[in-house]
Amino acid sequence: MDANPVLFQGAPPSLSAKYEGSFAYLTIRDRLPTILTKVIDTIHRNKNKFFEEYGEEGVQAEKRAISFLSKLRNELQTDKRVLPLTDGQEDAETWNSYLQYQQSHQGELSPVSWFSSPWLYVECYMYRRIQEALWLNPPVNEFDVFWEGKSQSFLDSTAAITALCTHMELVRRGLTHSSDSHTLDQLFKLLQVSLWGNKCDLSISAGQENSQKGSPLDSLDSLRAFVLVNHSKQVWSVLAAARGDGQGQRSPGRVDIVLDNAGFELVTDLVLADFLIAAGLATEIRFHGKSFPWFVSDVTARDFEWTILQTSAANHKWMSACGVQWKRYLKEGVWSYHDHAFWTLPHDFGDMASSAPDLYASLRSARLLLFKGDLNYRKLVGDRDWPHTTPFHLALRGFHPAPLCSLRTLKANVQVGLEAGQGEELSTATSTWMTSGSYGVIQFCSSDREQ
Ligand SMILES: O=P(O)(O)OC[C@@]1(O)O[C@H](CO)[C@@H](O)[C@@H]1O
Ligand SMILES: [Mn+2]
């Protein structure tokens, strides 16, 4: 994979902690050390488990991993240079080439350090260094330091998940004689449920409990005003057109969902994906997750499989019915799970065509791409300090593999595609509108850049 990002002329500067007091600065100064401390505590709390499983070797490995992570936390808190990776994993060379590129871009007078470099780069780098601490210390190398938080978030959301699965089973029964307007209405509802599922992110809460309590369907009306951009109609147009009118040769196509968080958010995405198939709006769904634990609550293959198993084995009949259906989709190949290395590299999506041409080519054959969450949004627009009225397709900087839609709650201070004055109005109403997670967008861009 070519590490060197494509330089996009005319893009504004990257968000960075070099701007004291910025959200990036506060994230790196406060939240990332808190996350690292929780990771260290989690490893320490599992010391007996490591001893039971691996004997003294496990205890020694636990000590070494903690020492690695304590050193990492000190590097971060004292703004040391970003260091090359030493674990020799497949992606290490790409990460180290990216570091060299970043250093050449910043110049020798400004060493690449935590507070001097682009926020997106150093935050992704921190999660890769956490993995390095595990991978360098077998036999604890397979331990998922975020597993407890992710699985607990699912268990704490059981009531909401049950309500959502019950809704899906009722909808499924009504689909055989459903009018287009009813199907459209359901699609709009489930796009919003998937959007708001993104509030349940353990990175923004620095690992604090962040599950869904009430039924997600009950709050859609009260949350409508918080959707700043709503392109649900464009999503319907792409999918309904592909479905054809029954006479045409068109056929529904494949929808790719670039996942974000495990727990409740993943269930909202599985229900949306189930609906797309059941309503005949898609014939195949590809899910894209992370190949190792990432940003505290992002989905890995283990989380994906566990969530479907838990749902299918639930003692609530509609929750179990959904889980059984989802297992069937996977068995039949209607659904599939993928975890390309690109999603856990430091590159933003403007670099995908050059850095991961195989992945870019694969996404091009989708009818629609759904990108979940804030980090994916930041990577779509390059985590640049864009004016809020910048057209979405411009901020994508050439990333146009297929029609795409971002379902994102705002947890970082970057947002494009707003109307003139909309950002100023929001800032007057509440200064934290870009970072609290209270606002969201359903933001679409067609692949032929008409938007
Ligand atoms: O991608 P998600 O899970 O929606 O959110 C992840 C994230 O919002 O967590 C941090 C909160 O500031 C950001 O660094 C990052 O973008
Ligand atoms: Mn996430």
Coordinates of N, CA, C and O and ligand atoms in Angstrom, one line a residue, residues 201 260-261 295 297-298, ligand 2:
D201 N -21.2 5.9 21.6 CA -19.8 5.8 21.2 C -18.9 5.9 22.5 O -19.0 6.9 23.2
D260 N -19.3 1.6 12.5 CA -18.6 2.3 13.5 C -18.6 1.5 14.8 O -17.9 0.6 14.9
N261 N -19.5 1.8 15.7 CA -19.4 1.3 17.0 C -20.2 0.0 17.2 O -21.3 -0.2 16.6
F295 N -10.5 2.9 18.4 CA -11.4 4.0 18.9 C -12.3 3.5 20.0 O -13.5 3.9 20.0
S297 N -14.7 1.7 20.8 CA -15.9 0.9 20.6 C -16.2 0.4 19.2 O -17.2 -0.1 18.9
D298 N -15.2 0.6 18.3 CA -15.4 0.2 16.9 C -15.5 -1.3 16.7 O -14.9 -2.0 17.5
Ligands
MN2 MN -16.3 4.7 16.8

